[in-house]
Amino acid sequence: MSIEENLPRKVWIEEYRKAQAEFPPIGKDTSVTVKMKEGGSFSYKYATLPGILDAIAPALDAHGFAISQSVSGDGNVVAVETRIYHNAGWVEVFGPLALKVA
């Protein structure tokens, strides 16, 4: 790959680093209580994906990024693939992350 062909990737990396430095702390916006088979229960809080995306969207947008996700599956497995695009012309693909359906 020539330097010119690699330039959009270098821009993607630099701009993502800048955007990431602007990400705010992510709050845990949802809680769940889990009942155990043996009796008793425990609770915990977590950040939802929509909450995370809402929090980081301004920084991503300010640095030229867009995100898309596609979901596939076969009834036993659900898979999610994430793409992060930059307006310089580079896209990074993450996944697919496959999870067994309970």
Short mmCIF file of N, CA, C and O in Angstrom, two decimals:
data_model
loop_
_atom_site.label_atom_id
_atom_site.label_comp_id
_atom_site.label_asym_id
_atom_site.label_seq_id
_atom_site.Cartn_x
_atom_site.Cartn_y
_atom_site.Cartn_z
N MET A 1 0.85 -1.17 0.00
CA MET A 1 0.00 0.00 0.00
C MET A 1 0.90 1.24 0.00
O MET A 1 1.80 1.37 0.80
N SER A 2 0.63 2.15 -0.91
CA SER A 2 1.43 3.36 -1.00
C SER A 2 1.07 4.33 0.12
O SER A 2 0.04 4.19 0.78
N ILE A 3 1.90 5.34 0.31
CA ILE A 3 1.65 6.36 1.33
C ILE A 3 0.32 7.05 1.06
O ILE A 3 -0.47 7.28 1.98
N GLU A 4 0.02 7.35 -0.21
CA GLU A 4 -1.23 8.02 -0.55
C GLU A 4 -2.43 7.15 -0.21
O GLU A 4 -3.45 7.63 0.26
N GLU A 5 -2.33 5.84 -0.47
CA GLU A 5 -3.43 4.93 -0.18
C GLU A 5 -3.62 4.77 1.33
O GLU A 5 -4.72 4.51 1.79
N ASN A 6 -2.55 4.91 2.09
CA ASN A 6 -2.59 4.72 3.53
C ASN A 6 -2.99 6.01 4.27
O ASN A 6 -3.30 5.97 5.45
N LEU A 7 -3.02 7.15 3.59
CA LEU A 7 -3.31 8.42 4.24
C LEU A 7 -4.68 8.44 4.92
O LEU A 7 -4.77 8.88 6.08
N PRO A 8 -5.77 7.97 4.30
CA PRO A 8 -7.06 7.98 5.01
C PRO A 8 -7.02 7.20 6.32
O PRO A 8 -7.63 7.61 7.30
N ARG A 9 -6.28 6.10 6.37
CA ARG A 9 -6.17 5.32 7.61
C ARG A 9 -5.42 6.12 8.66
O ARG A 9 -5.81 6.14 9.84
N LYS A 10 -4.36 6.81 8.28
CA LYS A 10 -3.61 7.62 9.24
C LYS A 10 -4.47 8.75 9.79
O LYS A 10 -4.44 9.06 10.98
N VAL A 11 -5.27 9.36 8.91
CA VAL A 11 -6.19 10.42 9.34
C VAL A 11 -7.22 9.83 10.31
O VAL A 11 -7.52 10.41 11.35
N TRP A 12 -7.77 8.65 9.98
CA TRP A 12 -8.74 7.98 10.84
C TRP A 12 -8.16 7.80 12.23
O TRP A 12 -8.80 8.13 13.24
N ILE A 13 -6.95 7.28 12.31
CA ILE A 13 -6.31 7.01 13.61
C ILE A 13 -6.11 8.30 14.40
O ILE A 13 -6.44 8.36 15.59
N GLU A 14 -5.59 9.32 13.76
CA GLU A 14 -5.33 10.59 14.46
C GLU A 14 -6.62 11.24 14.93
O GLU A 14 -6.72 11.70 16.07
N GLU A 15 -7.64 11.26 14.07
CA GLU A 15 -8.90 11.88 14.46
C GLU A 15 -9.63 11.06 15.52
O GLU A 15 -10.28 11.61 16.40
N TYR A 16 -9.52 9.75 15.46
CA TYR A 16 -10.15 8.91 16.49
C TYR A 16 -9.50 9.15 17.84
O TYR A 16 -10.17 9.23 18.87
N ARG A 17 -8.18 9.28 17.84
CA ARG A 17 -7.46 9.57 19.08
C ARG A 17 -7.96 10.89 19.67
O ARG A 17 -8.22 10.99 20.87
N LYS A 18 -8.13 11.89 18.82
CA LYS A 18 -8.63 13.20 19.30
C LYS A 18 -10.06 13.09 19.82
O LYS A 18 -10.39 13.66 20.87
N ALA A 19 -10.91 12.38 19.09
CA ALA A 19 -12.30 12.21 19.53
C ALA A 19 -12.35 11.48 20.86
O ALA A 19 -13.08 11.88 21.77
N GLN A 20 -11.56 10.43 20.98
CA GLN A 20 -11.56 9.63 22.20
C GLN A 20 -11.15 10.47 23.41
O GLN A 20 -11.68 10.30 24.50
N ALA A 21 -10.22 11.40 23.21
CA ALA A 21 -9.79 12.27 24.30
C ALA A 21 -10.93 13.18 24.77
O ALA A 21 -10.89 13.68 25.90
N GLU A 22 -11.94 13.37 23.93
CA GLU A 22 -13.08 14.22 24.27
C GLU A 22 -14.28 13.44 24.81
O GLU A 22 -15.29 14.04 25.18
N PHE A 23 -14.19 12.11 24.83
CA PHE A 23 -15.31 11.32 25.35
C PHE A 23 -15.53 11.66 26.82
O PHE A 23 -14.58 11.69 27.60
N PRO A 24 -16.77 11.89 27.21
CA PRO A 24 -17.04 12.17 28.62
C PRO A 24 -17.03 10.87 29.43
O PRO A 24 -17.09 9.78 28.85
N PRO A 25 -17.00 10.99 30.74
CA PRO A 25 -17.20 9.79 31.55
C PRO A 25 -18.57 9.20 31.21
O PRO A 25 -19.53 9.94 30.99
N ILE A 26 -18.65 7.90 31.13
CA ILE A 26 -19.90 7.23 30.78
C ILE A 26 -20.58 6.76 32.05
O ILE A 26 -20.02 5.96 32.81
N GLY A 27 -21.78 7.26 32.27
CA GLY A 27 -22.54 6.86 33.45
C GLY A 27 -23.25 5.53 33.25
O GLY A 27 -23.58 5.14 32.12
N LYS A 28 -23.47 4.85 34.34
CA LYS A 28 -24.24 3.61 34.31
C LYS A 28 -25.71 4.00 34.44
O LYS A 28 -26.14 4.47 35.48
N ASP A 29 -26.46 3.82 33.35
CA ASP A 29 -27.82 4.36 33.28
C ASP A 29 -28.92 3.34 33.50
O ASP A 29 -30.10 3.67 33.45
N THR A 30 -28.56 2.08 33.76
CA THR A 30 -29.57 1.04 33.94
C THR A 30 -29.11 0.09 35.04
O THR A 30 -27.92 -0.17 35.19
N SER A 31 -30.08 -0.43 35.77
CA SER A 31 -29.75 -1.42 36.80
C SER A 31 -30.60 -2.66 36.57
O SER A 31 -31.66 -2.61 35.94
N VAL A 32 -30.09 -3.76 37.07
CA VAL A 32 -30.79 -5.03 36.93
C VAL A 32 -30.60 -5.82 38.23
O VAL A 32 -29.58 -5.70 38.89
N THR A 33 -31.61 -6.59 38.57
CA THR A 33 -31.53 -7.50 39.70
C THR A 33 -31.62 -8.92 39.16
O THR A 33 -32.53 -9.23 38.38
N VAL A 34 -30.69 -9.75 39.55
CA VAL A 34 -30.62 -11.14 39.09
C VAL A 34 -30.99 -12.05 40.24
O VAL A 34 -30.38 -11.99 41.32
N LYS A 35 -31.99 -12.89 40.02
CA LYS A 35 -32.38 -13.89 41.03
C LYS A 35 -31.59 -15.16 40.75
O LYS A 35 -31.57 -15.65 39.63
N MET A 36 -30.97 -15.69 41.78
CA MET A 36 -30.14 -16.90 41.64
C MET A 36 -30.98 -18.15 41.88
O MET A 36 -31.95 -18.12 42.64
N LYS A 37 -30.61 -19.25 41.22
CA LYS A 37 -31.32 -20.53 41.37
C LYS A 37 -31.34 -20.98 42.82
O LYS A 37 -32.31 -21.56 43.28
N GLU A 38 -30.23 -20.74 43.52
CA GLU A 38 -30.08 -21.20 44.89
C GLU A 38 -30.82 -20.31 45.88
O GLU A 38 -30.79 -20.57 47.08
N GLY A 39 -31.44 -19.28 45.40
CA GLY A 39 -32.11 -18.31 46.27
C GLY A 39 -31.27 -17.06 46.38
O GLY A 39 -30.08 -17.05 46.06
N GLY A 40 -31.89 -16.01 46.80
CA GLY A 40 -31.19 -14.75 46.91
C GLY A 40 -31.09 -14.06 45.55
O GLY A 40 -31.54 -14.58 44.52
N SER A 41 -30.49 -12.90 45.58
CA SER A 41 -30.33 -12.14 44.35
C SER A 41 -29.20 -11.14 44.51
O SER A 41 -28.69 -10.93 45.62
N PHE A 42 -28.80 -10.56 43.41
CA PHE A 42 -27.82 -9.47 43.44
C PHE A 42 -28.20 -8.47 42.36
O PHE A 42 -28.89 -8.80 41.41
N SER A 43 -27.74 -7.25 42.55
CA SER A 43 -28.04 -6.18 41.61
C SER A 43 -26.75 -5.54 41.12
O SER A 43 -25.74 -5.56 41.84
N TYR A 44 -26.82 -4.98 39.92
CA TYR A 44 -25.69 -4.21 39.41
C TYR A 44 -26.20 -3.18 38.42
O TYR A 44 -27.32 -3.28 37.93
N LYS A 45 -25.38 -2.18 38.18
CA LYS A 45 -25.71 -1.13 37.22
C LYS A 45 -24.75 -1.24 36.03
O LYS A 45 -23.62 -1.71 36.19
N TYR A 46 -25.22 -0.82 34.86
CA TYR A 46 -24.38 -0.84 33.67
C TYR A 46 -24.78 0.27 32.71
O TYR A 46 -25.86 0.83 32.81
N ALA A 47 -23.87 0.58 31.82
CA ALA A 47 -24.13 1.57 30.78
C ALA A 47 -24.70 0.84 29.57
O ALA A 47 -24.12 -0.14 29.10
N THR A 48 -25.84 1.31 29.07
CA THR A 48 -26.44 0.71 27.89
C THR A 48 -25.72 1.21 26.63
O THR A 48 -25.11 2.28 26.64
N LEU A 49 -25.80 0.43 25.57
CA LEU A 49 -25.19 0.86 24.31
C LEU A 49 -25.78 2.18 23.82
O LEU A 49 -25.02 3.08 23.44
N PRO A 50 -27.11 2.37 23.85
CA PRO A 50 -27.62 3.68 23.44
C PRO A 50 -27.08 4.82 24.31
O PRO A 50 -26.80 5.90 23.80
N GLY A 51 -26.93 4.59 25.61
CA GLY A 51 -26.38 5.61 26.49
C GLY A 51 -24.94 5.95 26.15
O GLY A 51 -24.53 7.12 26.15
N ILE A 52 -24.16 4.93 25.84
CA ILE A 52 -22.76 5.13 25.46
C ILE A 52 -22.68 5.91 24.15
O ILE A 52 -21.95 6.89 24.03
N LEU A 53 -23.46 5.48 23.16
CA LEU A 53 -23.44 6.15 21.86
C LEU A 53 -23.90 7.60 21.96
O LEU A 53 -23.32 8.49 21.33
N ASP A 54 -24.93 7.86 22.77
CA ASP A 54 -25.39 9.25 22.96
C ASP A 54 -24.29 10.10 23.58
O ASP A 54 -24.12 11.27 23.21
N ALA A 55 -23.54 9.54 24.52
CA ALA A 55 -22.49 10.30 25.20
C ALA A 55 -21.32 10.63 24.29
O ALA A 55 -20.74 11.71 24.39
N ILE A 56 -20.96 9.72 23.39
CA ILE A 56 -19.77 9.94 22.56
C ILE A 56 -20.08 10.54 21.20
O ILE A 56 -19.17 10.97 20.49
N ALA A 57 -21.35 10.58 20.82
CA ALA A 57 -21.73 11.08 19.49
C ALA A 57 -21.21 12.48 19.18
O ALA A 57 -20.72 12.71 18.08
N PRO A 58 -21.29 13.45 20.12
CA PRO A 58 -20.79 14.78 19.77
C PRO A 58 -19.31 14.79 19.41
O PRO A 58 -18.90 15.45 18.45
N ALA A 59 -18.49 14.06 20.14
CA ALA A 59 -17.04 14.03 19.85
C ALA A 59 -16.78 13.31 18.53
O ALA A 59 -15.94 13.75 17.73
N LEU A 60 -17.50 12.22 18.28
CA LEU A 60 -17.30 11.50 17.01
C LEU A 60 -17.69 12.40 15.84
O LEU A 60 -16.94 12.50 14.86
N ASP A 61 -18.83 13.05 15.95
CA ASP A 61 -19.31 13.92 14.87
C ASP A 61 -18.34 15.08 14.63
O ASP A 61 -18.05 15.42 13.48
N ALA A 62 -17.83 15.66 15.70
CA ALA A 62 -16.91 16.80 15.57
C ALA A 62 -15.62 16.42 14.85
O ALA A 62 -14.97 17.28 14.26
N HIS A 63 -15.28 15.15 14.87
CA HIS A 63 -14.05 14.69 14.23
C HIS A 63 -14.31 13.88 12.96
O HIS A 63 -13.41 13.19 12.46
N GLY A 64 -15.53 13.96 12.42
CA GLY A 64 -15.81 13.39 11.11
C GLY A 64 -16.16 11.92 11.08
O GLY A 64 -16.02 11.28 10.03
N PHE A 65 -16.66 11.37 12.19
CA PHE A 65 -16.97 9.94 12.25
C PHE A 65 -18.46 9.66 12.17
O PHE A 65 -19.28 10.48 12.59
N ALA A 66 -18.79 8.49 11.67
CA ALA A 66 -20.14 7.95 11.68
C ALA A 66 -20.04 6.46 11.99
O ALA A 66 -19.04 5.82 11.65
N ILE A 67 -21.06 5.94 12.65
CA ILE A 67 -21.07 4.54 13.05
C ILE A 67 -22.27 3.85 12.43
O ILE A 67 -23.37 4.41 12.38
N SER A 68 -22.06 2.60 11.99
CA SER A 68 -23.19 1.77 11.58
C SER A 68 -22.96 0.37 12.14
O SER A 68 -21.83 -0.05 12.38
N GLN A 69 -24.07 -0.33 12.35
CA GLN A 69 -23.99 -1.71 12.83
C GLN A 69 -24.95 -2.55 12.02
O GLN A 69 -26.02 -2.09 11.63
N SER A 70 -24.54 -3.78 11.77
CA SER A 70 -25.43 -4.74 11.12
C SER A 70 -25.53 -5.97 12.00
O SER A 70 -24.57 -6.36 12.66
N VAL A 71 -26.72 -6.55 12.01
CA VAL A 71 -27.00 -7.71 12.85
C VAL A 71 -27.39 -8.86 11.94
O VAL A 71 -28.14 -8.70 10.98
N SER A 72 -26.85 -10.03 12.24
CA SER A 72 -27.22 -11.24 11.50
C SER A 72 -27.35 -12.37 12.51
O SER A 72 -26.98 -12.24 13.66
N GLY A 73 -27.87 -13.47 12.07
CA GLY A 73 -28.00 -14.62 12.96
C GLY A 73 -28.73 -15.75 12.29
O GLY A 73 -29.26 -15.61 11.19
N ASP A 74 -28.76 -16.87 13.00
CA ASP A 74 -29.40 -18.06 12.45
C ASP A 74 -30.41 -18.69 13.41
O ASP A 74 -30.80 -19.83 13.25
N GLY A 75 -30.82 -17.96 14.44
CA GLY A 75 -31.74 -18.51 15.42
C GLY A 75 -31.02 -19.03 16.65
O GLY A 75 -31.60 -19.06 17.73
N ASN A 76 -29.79 -19.46 16.51
CA ASN A 76 -28.99 -19.94 17.63
C ASN A 76 -27.92 -18.93 18.04
O ASN A 76 -27.45 -18.94 19.17
N VAL A 77 -27.52 -18.10 17.09
CA VAL A 77 -26.45 -17.13 17.31
C VAL A 77 -26.88 -15.79 16.71
O VAL A 77 -27.48 -15.74 15.64
N VAL A 78 -26.58 -14.72 17.44
CA VAL A 78 -26.77 -13.37 16.93
C VAL A 78 -25.39 -12.75 16.80
O VAL A 78 -24.57 -12.85 17.71
N ALA A 79 -25.12 -12.15 15.65
CA ALA A 79 -23.81 -11.54 15.41
C ALA A 79 -23.99 -10.06 15.06
O ALA A 79 -24.89 -9.71 14.31
N VAL A 80 -23.10 -9.23 15.61
CA VAL A 80 -23.15 -7.80 15.35
C VAL A 80 -21.79 -7.37 14.79
O VAL A 80 -20.75 -7.72 15.34
N GLU A 81 -21.84 -6.66 13.69
CA GLU A 81 -20.63 -6.10 13.09
C GLU A 81 -20.75 -4.58 13.14
O GLU A 81 -21.79 -4.02 12.78
N THR A 82 -19.70 -3.92 13.62
CA THR A 82 -19.69 -2.46 13.75
C THR A 82 -18.70 -1.87 12.77
O THR A 82 -17.59 -2.37 12.63
N ARG A 83 -19.12 -0.81 12.10
CA ARG A 83 -18.25 -0.07 11.18
C ARG A 83 -18.16 1.37 11.66
O ARG A 83 -19.18 1.99 11.95
N ILE A 84 -16.92 1.88 11.74
CA ILE A 84 -16.71 3.29 12.09
C ILE A 84 -16.08 3.96 10.87
O ILE A 84 -14.95 3.65 10.49
N TYR A 85 -16.85 4.84 10.26
CA TYR A 85 -16.44 5.54 9.04
C TYR A 85 -15.84 6.90 9.39
O TYR A 85 -16.26 7.53 10.36
N HIS A 86 -14.90 7.34 8.56
CA HIS A 86 -14.40 8.70 8.70
C HIS A 86 -14.54 9.40 7.36
O HIS A 86 -14.41 8.78 6.30
N ASN A 87 -14.78 10.71 7.39
CA ASN A 87 -15.01 11.43 6.14
C ASN A 87 -13.75 11.55 5.28
O ASN A 87 -13.83 11.99 4.14
N ALA A 88 -12.59 11.11 5.78
CA ALA A 88 -11.38 11.06 4.96
C ALA A 88 -11.39 9.85 4.02
O ALA A 88 -10.54 9.73 3.15
N GLY A 89 -12.37 8.95 4.23
CA GLY A 89 -12.50 7.82 3.32
C GLY A 89 -12.09 6.48 3.90
O GLY A 89 -12.03 5.50 3.18
N TRP A 90 -11.82 6.41 5.19
CA TRP A 90 -11.42 5.14 5.79
C TRP A 90 -12.53 4.61 6.67
O TRP A 90 -13.25 5.36 7.32
N VAL A 91 -12.70 3.28 6.69
CA VAL A 91 -13.65 2.63 7.59
C VAL A 91 -12.92 1.49 8.31
O VAL A 91 -12.15 0.76 7.70
N GLU A 92 -13.16 1.41 9.61
CA GLU A 92 -12.65 0.29 10.41
C GLU A 92 -13.84 -0.61 10.71
O GLU A 92 -14.92 -0.12 11.07
N VAL A 93 -13.64 -1.91 10.58
CA VAL A 93 -14.68 -2.88 10.81
C VAL A 93 -14.32 -3.70 12.05
O VAL A 93 -13.20 -4.22 12.15
N PHE A 94 -15.27 -3.81 12.98
CA PHE A 94 -15.06 -4.57 14.20
C PHE A 94 -16.11 -5.68 14.26
O PHE A 94 -17.30 -5.42 14.17
N GLY A 95 -15.65 -6.90 14.41
CA GLY A 95 -16.58 -8.02 14.50
C GLY A 95 -16.53 -8.84 13.23
O GLY A 95 -15.64 -8.68 12.41
N PRO A 96 -17.49 -9.70 13.11
CA PRO A 96 -18.69 -9.76 13.92
C PRO A 96 -18.44 -10.37 15.30
O PRO A 96 -17.61 -11.27 15.46
N LEU A 97 -19.17 -9.83 16.28
CA LEU A 97 -19.19 -10.36 17.62
C LEU A 97 -20.41 -11.27 17.67
O LEU A 97 -21.54 -10.81 17.48
N ALA A 98 -20.18 -12.55 17.87
CA ALA A 98 -21.27 -13.53 17.86
C ALA A 98 -21.60 -13.97 19.28
O ALA A 98 -20.70 -14.27 20.07
N LEU A 99 -22.89 -13.97 19.59
CA LEU A 99 -23.36 -14.39 20.91
C LEU A 99 -24.43 -15.46 20.75
O LEU A 99 -25.32 -15.33 19.91
N LYS A 100 -24.33 -16.49 21.57
CA LYS A 100 -25.32 -17.56 21.54
C LYS A 100 -26.64 -17.04 22.11
O LYS A 100 -26.66 -16.36 23.13
N VAL A 101 -27.74 -17.39 21.45
CA VAL A 101 -29.07 -16.98 21.90
C VAL A 101 -29.49 -17.94 22.99
O VAL A 101 -29.40 -19.16 22.83
N ALA A 102 -29.97 -17.40 24.10
CA ALA A 102 -30.38 -18.25 25.23
C ALA A 102 -31.74 -18.86 24.98
O ALA A 102 -32.56 -18.38 24.31
#
